[in-house]
Coordinates of C-alpha atoms in Angstrom, one line a residue:
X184 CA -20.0 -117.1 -3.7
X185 CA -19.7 -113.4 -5.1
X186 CA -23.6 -113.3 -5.5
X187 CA -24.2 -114.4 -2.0
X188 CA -21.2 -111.7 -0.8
X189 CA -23.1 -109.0 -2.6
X190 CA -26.4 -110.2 -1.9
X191 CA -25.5 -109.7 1.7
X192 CA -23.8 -106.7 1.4
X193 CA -26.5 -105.2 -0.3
X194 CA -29.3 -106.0 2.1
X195 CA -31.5 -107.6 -0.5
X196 CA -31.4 -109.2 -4.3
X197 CA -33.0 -106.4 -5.9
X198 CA -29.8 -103.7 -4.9
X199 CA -27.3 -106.3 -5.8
X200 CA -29.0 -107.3 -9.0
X201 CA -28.4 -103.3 -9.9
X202 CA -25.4 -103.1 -8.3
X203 CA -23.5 -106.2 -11.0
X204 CA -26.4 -105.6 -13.4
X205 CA -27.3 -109.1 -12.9
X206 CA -31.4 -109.7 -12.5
X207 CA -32.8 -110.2 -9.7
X208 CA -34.5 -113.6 -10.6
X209 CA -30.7 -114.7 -11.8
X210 CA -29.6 -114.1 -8.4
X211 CA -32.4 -116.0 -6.2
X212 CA -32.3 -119.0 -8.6
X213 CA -28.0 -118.6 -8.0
X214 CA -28.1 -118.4 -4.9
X215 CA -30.9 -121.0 -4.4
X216 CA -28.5 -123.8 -6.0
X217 CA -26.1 -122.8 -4.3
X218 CA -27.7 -123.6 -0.7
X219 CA -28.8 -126.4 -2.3
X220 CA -25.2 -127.4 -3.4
X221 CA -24.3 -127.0 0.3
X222 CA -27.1 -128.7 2.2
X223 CA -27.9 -125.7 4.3
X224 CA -30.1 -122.2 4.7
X225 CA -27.6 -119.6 4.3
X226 CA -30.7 -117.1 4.1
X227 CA -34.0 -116.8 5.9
X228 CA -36.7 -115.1 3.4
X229 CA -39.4 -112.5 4.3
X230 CA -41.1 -110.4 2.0
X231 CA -40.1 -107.5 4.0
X232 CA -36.5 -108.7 5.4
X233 CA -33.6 -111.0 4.1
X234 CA -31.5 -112.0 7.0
X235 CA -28.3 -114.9 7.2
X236 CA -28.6 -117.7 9.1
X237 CA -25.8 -119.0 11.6
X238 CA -24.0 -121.4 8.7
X239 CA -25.1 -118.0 6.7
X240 CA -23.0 -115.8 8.5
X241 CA -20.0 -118.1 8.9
X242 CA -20.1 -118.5 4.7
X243 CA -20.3 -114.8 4.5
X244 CA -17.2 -114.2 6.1
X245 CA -15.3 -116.8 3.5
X246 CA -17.2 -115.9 0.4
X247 CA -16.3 -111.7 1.5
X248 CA -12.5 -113.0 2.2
X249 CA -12.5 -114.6 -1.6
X250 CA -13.8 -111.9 -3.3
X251 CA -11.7 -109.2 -2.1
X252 CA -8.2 -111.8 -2.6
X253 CA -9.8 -111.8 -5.9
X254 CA -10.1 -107.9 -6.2
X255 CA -6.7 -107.3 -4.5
X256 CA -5.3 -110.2 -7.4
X257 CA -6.8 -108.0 -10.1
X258 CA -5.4 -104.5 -8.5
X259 CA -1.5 -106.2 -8.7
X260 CA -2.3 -107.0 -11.9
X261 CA -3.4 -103.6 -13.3
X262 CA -0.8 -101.7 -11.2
X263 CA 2.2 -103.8 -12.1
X264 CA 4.5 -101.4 -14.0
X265 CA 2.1 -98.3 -13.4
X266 CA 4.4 -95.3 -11.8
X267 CA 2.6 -94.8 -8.6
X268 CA 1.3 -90.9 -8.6
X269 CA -1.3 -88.9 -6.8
X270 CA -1.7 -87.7 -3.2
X271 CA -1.3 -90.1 -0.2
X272 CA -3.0 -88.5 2.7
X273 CA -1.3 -89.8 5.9
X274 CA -2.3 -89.3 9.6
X275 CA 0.7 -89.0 12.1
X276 CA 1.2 -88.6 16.0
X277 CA 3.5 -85.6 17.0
X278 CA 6.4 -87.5 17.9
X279 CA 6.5 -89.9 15.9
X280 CA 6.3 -87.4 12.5
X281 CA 9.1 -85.3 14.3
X282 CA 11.7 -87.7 14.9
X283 CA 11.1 -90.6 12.7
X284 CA 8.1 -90.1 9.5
X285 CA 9.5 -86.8 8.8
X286 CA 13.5 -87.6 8.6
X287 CA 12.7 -89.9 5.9
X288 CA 9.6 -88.7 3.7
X289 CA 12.4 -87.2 1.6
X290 CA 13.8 -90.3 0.9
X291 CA 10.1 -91.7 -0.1
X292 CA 9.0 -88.6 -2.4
X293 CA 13.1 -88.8 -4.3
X294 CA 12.1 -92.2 -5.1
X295 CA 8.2 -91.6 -6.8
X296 CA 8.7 -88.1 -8.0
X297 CA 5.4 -88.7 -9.0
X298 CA 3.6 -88.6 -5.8
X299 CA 2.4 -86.6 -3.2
X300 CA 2.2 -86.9 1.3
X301 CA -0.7 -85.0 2.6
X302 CA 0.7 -85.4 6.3
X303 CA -1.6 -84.4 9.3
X304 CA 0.3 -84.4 12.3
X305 CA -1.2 -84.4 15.8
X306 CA -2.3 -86.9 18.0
X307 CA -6.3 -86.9 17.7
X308 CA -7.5 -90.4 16.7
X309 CA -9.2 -89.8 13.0
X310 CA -11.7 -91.6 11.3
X311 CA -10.3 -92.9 8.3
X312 CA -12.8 -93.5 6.2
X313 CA -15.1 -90.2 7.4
X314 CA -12.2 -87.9 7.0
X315 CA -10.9 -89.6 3.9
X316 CA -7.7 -90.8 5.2
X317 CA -5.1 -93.5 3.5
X318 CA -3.7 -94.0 6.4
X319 CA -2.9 -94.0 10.2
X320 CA 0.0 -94.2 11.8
X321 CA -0.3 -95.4 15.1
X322 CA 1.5 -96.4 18.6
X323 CA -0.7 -98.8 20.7
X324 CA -0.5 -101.5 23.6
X325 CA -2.7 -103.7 21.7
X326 CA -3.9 -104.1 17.7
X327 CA -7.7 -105.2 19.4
X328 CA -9.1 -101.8 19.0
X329 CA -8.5 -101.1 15.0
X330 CA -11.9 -102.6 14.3
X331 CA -12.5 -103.6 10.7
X332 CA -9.4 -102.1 9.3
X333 CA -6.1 -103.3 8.0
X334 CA -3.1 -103.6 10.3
X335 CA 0.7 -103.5 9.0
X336 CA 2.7 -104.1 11.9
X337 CA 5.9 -101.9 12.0
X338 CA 7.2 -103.5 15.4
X339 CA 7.3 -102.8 19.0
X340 CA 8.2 -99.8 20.9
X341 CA 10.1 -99.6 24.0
X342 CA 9.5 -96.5 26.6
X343 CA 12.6 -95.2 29.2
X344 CA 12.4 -94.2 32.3
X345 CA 15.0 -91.1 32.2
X346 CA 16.2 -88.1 34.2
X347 CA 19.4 -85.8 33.7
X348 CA 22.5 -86.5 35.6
X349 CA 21.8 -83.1 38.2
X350 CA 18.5 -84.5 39.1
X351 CA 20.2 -87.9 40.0
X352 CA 22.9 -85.9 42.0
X353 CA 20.2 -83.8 44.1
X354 CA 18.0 -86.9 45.1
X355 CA 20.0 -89.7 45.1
X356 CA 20.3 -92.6 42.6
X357 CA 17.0 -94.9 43.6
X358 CA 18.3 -98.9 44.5
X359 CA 15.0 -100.4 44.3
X360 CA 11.7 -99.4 41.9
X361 CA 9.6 -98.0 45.0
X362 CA 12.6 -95.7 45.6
X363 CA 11.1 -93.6 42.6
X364 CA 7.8 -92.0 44.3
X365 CA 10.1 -90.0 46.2
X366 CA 11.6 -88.4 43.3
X367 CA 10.7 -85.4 41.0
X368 CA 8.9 -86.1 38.1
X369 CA 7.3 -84.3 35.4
X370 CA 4.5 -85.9 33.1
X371 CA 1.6 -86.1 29.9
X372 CA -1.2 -85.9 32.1
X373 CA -2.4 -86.2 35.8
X374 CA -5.4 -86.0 37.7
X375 CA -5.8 -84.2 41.0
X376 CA -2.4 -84.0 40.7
X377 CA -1.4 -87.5 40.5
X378 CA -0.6 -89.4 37.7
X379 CA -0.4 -93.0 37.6
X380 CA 2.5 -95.4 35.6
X381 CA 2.2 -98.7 34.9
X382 CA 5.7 -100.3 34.9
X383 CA 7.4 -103.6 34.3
X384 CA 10.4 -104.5 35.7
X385 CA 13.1 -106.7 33.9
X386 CA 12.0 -109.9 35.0
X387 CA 8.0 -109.0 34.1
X388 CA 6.9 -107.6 37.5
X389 CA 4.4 -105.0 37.7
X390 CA 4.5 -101.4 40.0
X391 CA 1.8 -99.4 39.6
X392 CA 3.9 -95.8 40.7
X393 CA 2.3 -92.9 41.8
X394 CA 3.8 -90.0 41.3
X395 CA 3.1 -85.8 41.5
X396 CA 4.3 -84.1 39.1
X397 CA 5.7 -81.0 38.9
X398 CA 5.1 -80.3 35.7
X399 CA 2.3 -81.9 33.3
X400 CA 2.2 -81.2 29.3
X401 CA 0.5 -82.6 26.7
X402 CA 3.7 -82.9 24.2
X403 CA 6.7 -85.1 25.0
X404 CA 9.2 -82.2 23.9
X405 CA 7.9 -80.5 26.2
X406 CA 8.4 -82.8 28.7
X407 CA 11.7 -83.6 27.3
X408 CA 13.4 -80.2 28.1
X409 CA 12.0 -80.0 31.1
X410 CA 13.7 -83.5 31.9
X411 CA 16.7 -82.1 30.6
X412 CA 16.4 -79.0 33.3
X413 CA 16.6 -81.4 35.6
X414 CA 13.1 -80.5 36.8
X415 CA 11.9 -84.2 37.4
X416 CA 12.1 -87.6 35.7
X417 CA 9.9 -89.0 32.8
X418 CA 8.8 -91.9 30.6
X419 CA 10.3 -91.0 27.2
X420 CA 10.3 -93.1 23.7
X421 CA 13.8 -93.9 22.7
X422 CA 13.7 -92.6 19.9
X423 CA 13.4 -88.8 21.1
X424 CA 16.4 -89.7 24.1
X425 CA 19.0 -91.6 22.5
X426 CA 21.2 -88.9 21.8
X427 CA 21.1 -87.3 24.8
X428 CA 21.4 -90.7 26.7
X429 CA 24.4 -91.2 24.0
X430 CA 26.0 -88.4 24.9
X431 CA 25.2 -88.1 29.1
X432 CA 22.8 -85.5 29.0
X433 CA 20.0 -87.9 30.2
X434 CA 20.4 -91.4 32.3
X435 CA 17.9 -94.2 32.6
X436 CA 16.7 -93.6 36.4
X437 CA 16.2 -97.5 36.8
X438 CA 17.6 -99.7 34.1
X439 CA 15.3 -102.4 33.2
X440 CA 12.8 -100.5 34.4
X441 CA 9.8 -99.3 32.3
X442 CA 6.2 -99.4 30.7
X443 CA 5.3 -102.1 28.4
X444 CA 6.0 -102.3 24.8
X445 CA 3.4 -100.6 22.6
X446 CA 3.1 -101.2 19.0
X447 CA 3.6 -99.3 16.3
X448 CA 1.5 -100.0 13.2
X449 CA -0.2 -98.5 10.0
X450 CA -3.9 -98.9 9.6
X451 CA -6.1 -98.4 6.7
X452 CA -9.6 -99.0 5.1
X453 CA -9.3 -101.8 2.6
X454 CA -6.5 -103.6 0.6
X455 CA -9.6 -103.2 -2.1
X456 CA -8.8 -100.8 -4.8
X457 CA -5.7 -99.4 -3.0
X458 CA -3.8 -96.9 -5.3
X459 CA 0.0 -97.7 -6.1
X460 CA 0.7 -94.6 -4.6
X461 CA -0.7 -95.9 -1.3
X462 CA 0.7 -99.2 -1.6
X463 CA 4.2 -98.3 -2.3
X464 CA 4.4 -95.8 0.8
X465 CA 2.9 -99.0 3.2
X466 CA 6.1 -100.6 1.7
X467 CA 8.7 -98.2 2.0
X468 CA 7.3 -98.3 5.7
X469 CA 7.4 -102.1 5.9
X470 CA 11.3 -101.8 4.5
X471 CA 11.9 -98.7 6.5
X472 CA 10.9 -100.9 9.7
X473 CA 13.1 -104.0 8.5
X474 CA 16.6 -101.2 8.5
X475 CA 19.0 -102.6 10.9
X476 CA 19.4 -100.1 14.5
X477 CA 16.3 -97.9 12.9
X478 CA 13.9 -96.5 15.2
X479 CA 11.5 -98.3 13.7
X480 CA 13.2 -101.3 13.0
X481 CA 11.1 -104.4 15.5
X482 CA 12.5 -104.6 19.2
X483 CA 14.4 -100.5 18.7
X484 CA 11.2 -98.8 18.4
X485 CA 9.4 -95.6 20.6
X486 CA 7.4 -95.9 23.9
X487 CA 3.5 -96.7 24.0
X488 CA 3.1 -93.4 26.4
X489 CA 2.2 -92.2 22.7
X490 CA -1.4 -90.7 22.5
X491 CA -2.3 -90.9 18.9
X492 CA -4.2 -90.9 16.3

């Protein structure tokens, strides 16, 4: 099964025979008795092209899943008791490394002294494995984009609808959801002047809002203060408003009211080969999200308005 993995992976006998130092005749007469050990064609042979069949391509996928368990089994094995050190090069969007990575990266570097956070904060989406990235931190509506990489699911984030207590007074509190289009609002990004929020209401109903803000920013402190102003209302991750909603410096406009839950979740390349450096942050993250009334503790965590990367 690990010949046929590399074989595949390799495009051809001859590269794989190089690549575990096996030779190449070793590998077609493997790989031969192996089909033959199955009752099917897992390859179709050319002298110019090797290609997998259908039952090839479906045996790929276990043989691929086998060997890295395998790999992953003999990385614990190697690592266990090695003091994680090195540099852990971490992608992070805005708000989230403001108001929740960055409060506790102390906390992670006091307990491996030995080890180093290359933290990149802003919210363009980077290639991980082009720009040689550990990991991603990221806030979505849905894991189905992240492609071939690994997810660790840190929960779900929950976005408010807020505004301060002067805005309220001036216009009025709204009694139903279509109430809000006639109220001041202020938001990441619009166009032609409009900007459009999809929200869900507590019993799962959908408004689609239009609204024309008076003020549009790319950065949710931004928009934040100019919430606070009173200038106009906003979507807002809880994590950025809880004080201030604490304390009665901001109100939710429309309780129950809001956009769906996004969530929040580390990617990266490849359990394969990952240093204990790595590993242990992806676990300090994975306890940090398990911490009782944490921001990122499941079902307390900040809105999918994110943009990130």
């Amino acid at each position: 099964m690990l010949y046929f993995a590399e074989v595949v992976d390799h495009a051809g006998f001859a590269a794989a025979g190089r690549h575990l130092g096996v030779p190449k005749s070793k590998l077609s007469r493997r790989i031969a008795q192996l089909e033959a050990r199955l009752g099917v064609r897992l390859l179709q042979r050319t002298t110019r092209k090797l290609s997998l069949t259908q039952a090839g391509e479906l045996y790929h996928r276990h043989c691929v899943a086998m060997r890295d368990t395998a790999d992953a089994a003999d990385d614990a094995m190697q690592q266990a008791g090695t003091e994680p050190r090195g540099i852990v090069k971490v992608a992070c969007p805005v708000t989230l490394a403001q108001s929740t990575i960055g409060p506790i990266l102390g906390a992670f570097l006091a307990r491996y002294p030995q080890v180093q956070v290359d933290l990149r904060v802003g919210n363009r989406v980077v290639d991980l494995v082009e720009e040689g990235f550990d990991v991603a931190l990221r806030v979505r509506g849905t894991l189905d984009d992240s492609g071939s990489l690994v997810i660790k699911n840190l929960g779900l984030t929950h976005g408010l609808l807020v505004a301060s207590p002067a805005q309220i007074t001036r216009q009025g509190p709204p009694a139903h959801v279509q109430d809000l289009a006639r109220m001041d609002s202020v938001s990441m990004s619009a166009v032609d002047g409009q900007a459009v929020w999809n929200l869900v209401g507590p019993l799962g109903e959908p408004f689609l809002l239009r609204v024309s803000p008076r003020l549009v920013a790319d950065d949710l402190l931004t928009l934040k203060f100019a919430v606070q102003s009173g200038t106009g209302m906003c979507v807002l991750p809880d994590y950025m408003c809880s004080g201030e909603l604490a304390a009665g410096r901001l109100v939710e406009v429309l309780p129950g009211w809001g956009p769906q839950p996004g969530i929040v979740h580390a990617v990266f390349p490849s359990r394969r080969g990952m240093v204990p450096a790595v590993r242990r942050f992806l676990d300090f993250l994975g306890e940090f999200a398990n911490t009782e009334n944490h921001p990122l503790s499941p079902g307390d965590m900040p809105s999918g308005q994110l943009v990130v990367g």
